[in-house]
């Protein structure tokens, strides 16, 4: 089978670790040929070029900037993706016949590219639904359903509906995602929607105690405290304001230490907080190379997930998998619409509290301090290997397309 994968994820090798590359390697492992279109954004200074690997071709397509840029430039670049991707398919894959088009959200503006290949090659189409846009932008008050911003909302909502319509199967991250999609899109047949969770190739990233202490010493992380780590994007969706309120409430707690590693639009806000209050149990680190990042995560005791309480859509952040691979239990502070907290609590590898009241966070923290985090971490890794491994994702997609 020949597969075309359309993505906004920036990678240069299918051997890199990640939810998409790990899944694509499963297809390659089973003898399928994979073609990928991945962006080379303008800010990188790269022109369009091709990378060839075993049974895989990656077309690095020059695009506008959709990451680490202003919302206006991001919007224009996102809208322009459709014609760019269609032209790229016509030019570089004119003689290829695809059996499956695999694509993810964001963005929702792959419609014409997907539709083109589906019609040209009579290919099956499978959507990996990772983001429900434009409703998430409405939740974050970046878009409105009325006025000038309402026109943008209607434009993107039309694109969203079309993407759902041309997809033979929609793979959602969780049951809550399925329920949301069907409730707000009654035109979609329940038969074309299924759970296809975020998944990775399980690699045990945990460290022995001696190595953990060595890493802590290297990065000036206390060796005698329970360390809670947040790793990943630091933006509006993560509810950084609430996170800071929670950490502020614990600034005199000598039993715990909070480590934040990442980047994003809210990074300067955290910097300013630390400069102002000089908390002795909070450390902020910029993004570091993946190998170093994995070791830092594994040196901690509990992984943290934060989501803004205003979300009406059920997010399911993939950073959960990094914590699980490092055998960390997880504290999820989220809105009430996502079911990530339910999955974590019901399967015994962490805790949940609503991301609206600081006292709920404080109470949960006390519970964690008195808990057996090591045992919960073992359950975390076991659940990863049983439910979120890339082989499972491959089997789900393969079964769906027949």
XYZ file of C-alpha atoms in Angstrom:
402
model
C 0.000 0.000 0.000
C 1.196 3.531 -0.780
C 0.393 6.200 1.792
C 0.488 9.995 1.595
C 0.778 11.778 4.933
C 0.020 15.504 5.087
C 1.182 17.379 8.157
C 2.281 20.695 9.626
C 4.730 18.882 11.885
C 8.297 19.807 11.070
C 10.517 16.744 10.891
C 13.396 15.718 8.648
C 13.458 11.982 9.258
C 10.855 9.337 9.909
C 13.297 7.972 12.492
C 12.624 10.925 14.799
C 10.474 10.151 17.834
C 6.939 11.520 17.902
C 3.284 10.560 17.587
C 3.339 10.828 13.781
C 6.791 9.485 12.968
C 6.333 6.518 15.300
C 3.023 5.685 13.620
C 4.464 6.045 10.105
C 7.344 3.719 10.987
C 4.750 1.064 11.773
C 3.434 1.322 8.218
C 6.982 1.129 6.830
C 7.729 -1.830 9.099
C 4.770 -3.654 7.553
C 6.101 -3.095 4.019
C 4.063 -0.054 2.994
C 5.522 2.892 1.073
C 5.145 6.258 2.766
C 5.244 9.725 1.228
C 5.197 12.747 3.530
C 4.676 16.454 2.922
C 6.112 18.420 5.834
C 6.643 22.198 5.909
C 9.907 24.082 5.600
C 8.663 27.364 6.980
C 9.889 30.672 5.571
C 11.633 31.563 8.834
C 13.984 28.561 8.416
C 15.397 29.941 5.151
C 14.989 26.568 3.433
C 13.684 25.992 -0.056
C 11.557 23.013 -1.070
C 13.646 19.837 -1.073
C 13.301 16.060 -0.886
C 14.646 13.667 1.751
C 14.790 9.965 0.838
C 14.797 7.147 3.372
C 13.991 3.429 3.198
C 10.465 3.067 1.750
C 9.876 6.726 2.568
C 10.113 10.103 0.838
C 9.763 13.342 2.779
C 8.939 16.415 0.719
C 9.979 19.466 2.733
C 7.675 22.064 1.227
C 8.475 25.761 1.528
C 5.512 27.455 3.217
C 4.710 30.632 5.080
C 5.188 30.780 8.825
C 2.487 29.059 10.878
C 4.546 28.543 14.039
C 6.264 31.083 16.311
C 4.765 34.062 14.501
C 1.977 36.639 14.782
C -1.634 35.517 14.589
C -2.123 37.514 11.369
C 0.822 35.888 9.582
C -0.206 32.490 10.923
C -3.759 32.972 9.594
C -2.601 34.012 6.112
C -0.051 31.189 5.906
C -2.638 28.625 7.049
C -5.132 29.726 4.385
C -2.406 29.453 1.707
C -1.552 25.865 2.597
C -4.246 24.336 0.382
C -2.969 25.557 -3.001
C 0.651 24.980 -1.949
C 0.023 21.343 -1.030
C -2.076 20.674 -4.144
C 0.632 22.105 -6.423
C 3.275 20.067 -4.577
C 1.331 16.826 -5.082
C 0.872 17.583 -8.770
C 4.538 18.421 -9.275
C 6.355 15.912 -7.100
C 3.910 12.994 -6.878
C 2.281 13.182 -10.311
C 3.192 9.580 -11.164
C 2.424 8.144 -7.726
C -0.889 6.393 -7.033
C -1.886 6.524 -3.396
C -4.092 4.026 -1.600
C -4.465 6.065 1.595
C -4.276 9.745 2.483
C -3.511 10.223 6.165
C -3.666 13.722 7.665
C -4.086 15.441 10.985
C -5.555 18.568 12.477
C -4.252 21.177 12.817
C -4.761 22.515 10.255
C -8.238 22.078 8.777
C -7.122 23.606 5.484
C -5.921 20.409 3.814
C -9.352 19.897 2.251
C -8.475 20.516 -1.400
C -5.273 18.482 -1.206
C -7.096 15.524 0.366
C -9.994 15.856 -2.056
C -7.635 16.042 -5.037
C -5.818 12.793 -4.221
C -9.037 11.047 -3.213
C -10.585 11.832 -6.596
C -7.428 11.287 -8.667
C -6.377 7.974 -7.116
C -9.638 6.791 -5.554
C -7.731 6.705 -2.303
C -9.136 6.093 1.158
C -8.958 9.082 3.494
C -8.277 8.992 7.249
C -8.333 12.035 9.512
C -6.342 12.006 12.758
C -8.374 14.549 14.726
C -5.952 16.157 17.185
C -7.514 19.599 17.373
C -11.103 20.830 17.043
C -10.808 24.167 15.289
C -12.272 26.823 15.090
C -14.163 26.126 18.353
C -10.931 26.003 20.349
C -10.146 29.540 19.123
C -13.618 30.651 20.244
C -13.031 29.104 23.668
C -9.771 31.080 23.970
C -11.568 34.250 22.757
C -9.328 34.499 19.696
C -12.394 34.200 17.463
C -16.054 35.073 17.913
C -19.178 33.742 16.271
C -20.414 37.247 15.431
C -18.987 40.465 13.984
C -15.830 40.603 11.844
C -14.230 37.706 13.694
C -17.485 35.856 13.124
C -16.815 35.921 9.372
C -13.486 34.209 9.984
C -15.186 31.699 12.243
C -17.755 30.863 9.554
C -14.992 30.473 6.937
C -13.047 28.030 9.086
C -16.182 26.241 10.269
C -17.122 25.598 6.631
C -13.640 24.176 6.049
C -13.982 21.999 9.141
C -17.298 20.544 7.978
C -15.870 19.826 4.528
C -12.842 18.077 5.995
C -15.143 15.833 8.024
C -17.277 15.169 4.957
C -14.424 14.074 2.670
C -12.847 11.887 5.375
C -13.817 8.235 5.086
C -12.850 7.732 8.732
C -12.267 10.173 11.572
C -9.920 8.944 14.275
C -10.543 10.748 17.575
C -8.202 10.824 20.559
C -10.784 9.643 23.108
C -14.423 8.798 23.719
C -15.123 12.391 24.803
C -13.808 13.565 21.432
C -16.184 11.236 19.613
C -19.148 12.439 21.667
C -18.278 16.082 20.984
C -17.812 15.632 17.233
C -21.094 13.769 16.810
C -23.064 16.176 19.015
C -21.908 19.266 17.158
C -21.862 17.679 13.697
C -25.084 15.657 13.417
C -24.486 15.241 9.682
C -21.628 12.824 10.435
C -22.464 9.142 10.573
C -21.351 7.539 13.863
C -20.036 4.653 11.750
C -17.182 6.765 10.362
C -15.912 7.941 13.772
C -13.685 5.850 16.029
C -11.075 6.169 18.771
C -7.526 6.287 17.420
C -5.522 7.682 20.342
C -2.215 9.488 20.421
C 0.355 6.721 20.332
C 4.112 6.230 20.288
C 6.623 3.427 20.045
C 7.066 2.614 23.745
C 10.612 3.195 24.937
C 11.377 2.964 28.657
C 12.818 6.397 29.419
C 12.945 5.940 33.187
C 16.273 6.262 34.988
C 17.795 4.446 37.981
C 17.905 6.479 41.205
C 21.616 7.220 40.937
C 21.235 8.645 37.435
C 18.157 10.646 38.461
C 20.106 12.353 41.222
C 22.965 13.017 38.816
C 20.609 14.799 36.402
C 19.031 16.799 39.220
C 22.442 17.957 40.369
C 23.384 18.967 36.815
C 20.325 21.206 36.462
C 20.236 22.472 40.071
C 17.051 20.590 40.920
C 16.724 19.672 44.636
C 17.530 16.060 45.395
C 15.478 15.919 48.603
C 12.093 17.180 47.368
C 9.184 15.784 45.394
C 9.628 17.366 41.966
C 6.607 18.203 39.817
C 7.490 18.884 36.194
C 5.596 20.610 33.396
C 7.144 20.114 29.971
C 5.920 21.436 26.656
C 4.133 24.369 25.112
C 3.538 27.418 27.296
C 0.646 29.180 25.582
C -2.873 30.447 26.166
C -4.505 26.983 25.926
C -2.427 25.770 28.880
C -4.017 28.253 31.277
C -0.692 29.619 32.479
C -2.416 32.227 34.663
C -4.050 29.476 36.708
C -0.810 27.512 36.811
C 0.995 30.491 38.320
C -1.738 30.963 40.934
C -1.356 27.310 41.908
C 2.426 27.513 42.164
C 2.190 30.800 44.061
C 0.007 29.114 46.676
C 2.834 26.603 47.257
C 5.783 29.004 47.172
C 6.584 28.322 50.846
C 6.041 24.562 50.650
C 9.450 23.002 51.327
C 8.279 19.495 50.479
C 7.821 20.181 46.776
C 9.654 21.728 43.843
C 8.160 22.803 40.505
C 10.123 22.575 37.262
C 8.803 24.155 34.058
C 10.539 23.306 30.780
C 9.307 24.625 27.464
C 8.584 27.546 25.211
C 5.638 29.569 23.981
C 3.906 32.926 24.093
C 3.411 32.755 27.880
C 7.066 32.033 28.684
C 7.829 35.744 29.382
C 4.868 35.867 31.768
C 6.388 33.103 33.875
C 9.766 34.831 33.733
C 8.242 38.058 35.045
C 6.497 36.182 37.872
C 9.769 34.569 38.969
C 11.627 37.880 38.759
C 8.984 39.573 40.905
C 8.469 36.974 43.635
C 11.781 35.060 43.574
C 10.142 31.752 44.652
C 12.741 29.293 45.879
C 10.823 26.202 44.803
C 10.162 27.056 41.144
C 12.596 26.748 38.237
C 11.933 27.795 34.638
C 14.027 26.346 31.809
C 13.866 27.106 28.073
C 13.399 24.301 25.588
C 16.370 21.930 25.506
C 17.387 19.161 23.036
C 15.078 16.143 23.044
C 17.588 13.723 24.554
C 18.347 16.092 27.434
C 14.660 16.881 27.880
C 13.802 13.191 28.272
C 16.430 12.794 30.996
C 15.212 15.866 32.877
C 11.624 14.594 32.784
C 12.724 11.164 33.996
C 14.595 12.712 36.931
C 11.338 14.138 38.337
C 8.551 12.521 40.362
C 5.230 13.709 38.881
C 4.332 15.066 35.437
C 1.831 17.922 35.186
C -0.745 18.812 32.530
C -2.598 22.125 32.533
C -5.504 23.157 30.299
C -7.523 26.375 30.411
C -10.827 25.888 32.262
C -12.747 27.689 29.476
C -12.336 24.877 26.974
C -15.577 23.349 25.758
C -13.754 20.955 23.438
C -12.159 17.801 24.924
C -8.395 18.199 24.463
C -6.094 15.231 25.075
C -2.486 16.559 25.147
C 0.163 14.249 23.716
C 2.686 15.363 26.372
C 0.976 12.761 28.557
C 2.887 10.089 26.626
C 6.292 11.566 27.511
C 5.488 11.340 31.214
C 4.211 7.789 30.845
C 7.342 6.695 28.961
C 9.435 8.045 31.856
C 7.262 6.079 34.326
C 5.871 9.202 35.954
C 2.395 9.434 37.450
C 0.440 12.445 36.188
C -1.390 15.375 37.756
C -3.916 16.793 35.275
C -5.480 20.196 35.977
C -8.030 20.683 33.215
C -11.478 21.800 32.180
C -14.408 19.473 32.864
C -15.005 18.566 29.202
C -11.877 16.556 28.499
C -11.744 12.959 29.707
C -7.963 12.849 30.129
C -8.381 13.173 33.903
C -10.880 10.309 33.974
C -8.498 8.039 32.053
C -5.636 8.901 34.408
C -7.630 8.438 37.628
C -9.653 5.378 36.572
C -6.480 3.525 35.611
C -4.550 4.397 38.741
C -1.666 6.391 37.315
C -2.428 9.876 38.547
C -4.741 12.569 39.829
C -7.122 15.187 38.425
C -8.527 18.505 39.554
C -10.508 21.168 37.768
C -8.419 24.105 36.551
C -10.562 26.789 38.133
C -9.938 26.772 41.883
C -6.523 26.939 43.512
C -7.732 25.179 46.671
C -8.562 22.093 44.591
C -4.970 22.038 43.359
C -3.627 22.458 46.898
C -5.783 19.624 48.209
C -4.738 17.320 45.393
C -1.093 18.168 46.015
C -1.381 17.055 49.647
C -2.907 13.781 48.484
C -0.045 13.198 46.039
C 2.637 13.841 48.661
C 1.124 11.064 50.775
C 0.768 8.655 47.833
C 2.982 5.912 46.419
C 4.158 7.774 43.311
C 6.558 5.039 42.258
C 3.803 2.439 42.014
C 1.552 4.886 40.160
C 4.431 5.518 37.751
C 4.722 1.801 37.004
C 0.993 1.718 36.207
C 1.500 4.735 33.962
C 4.085 2.920 31.833
C 2.041 -0.288 31.748
C -0.996 1.609 30.466
C 1.144 3.230 27.771
C 2.436 -0.105 26.503
C -1.053 -1.627 26.475
C -3.124 1.215 25.003
C -1.013 3.989 23.488
C 1.611 2.123 21.451
C 2.035 2.847 17.741
C 1.260 -0.739 16.736
C -2.251 -0.267 18.121
C -2.686 2.907 16.052
C -1.538 1.054 12.938
C -4.000 -1.781 13.546
C -6.903 0.645 14.066
C -6.217 2.535 10.826
C -5.538 -0.611 8.825
C -8.820 -2.160 9.981
C -10.759 0.998 9.117
C -9.578 1.200 5.524
C -10.150 -2.506 4.954
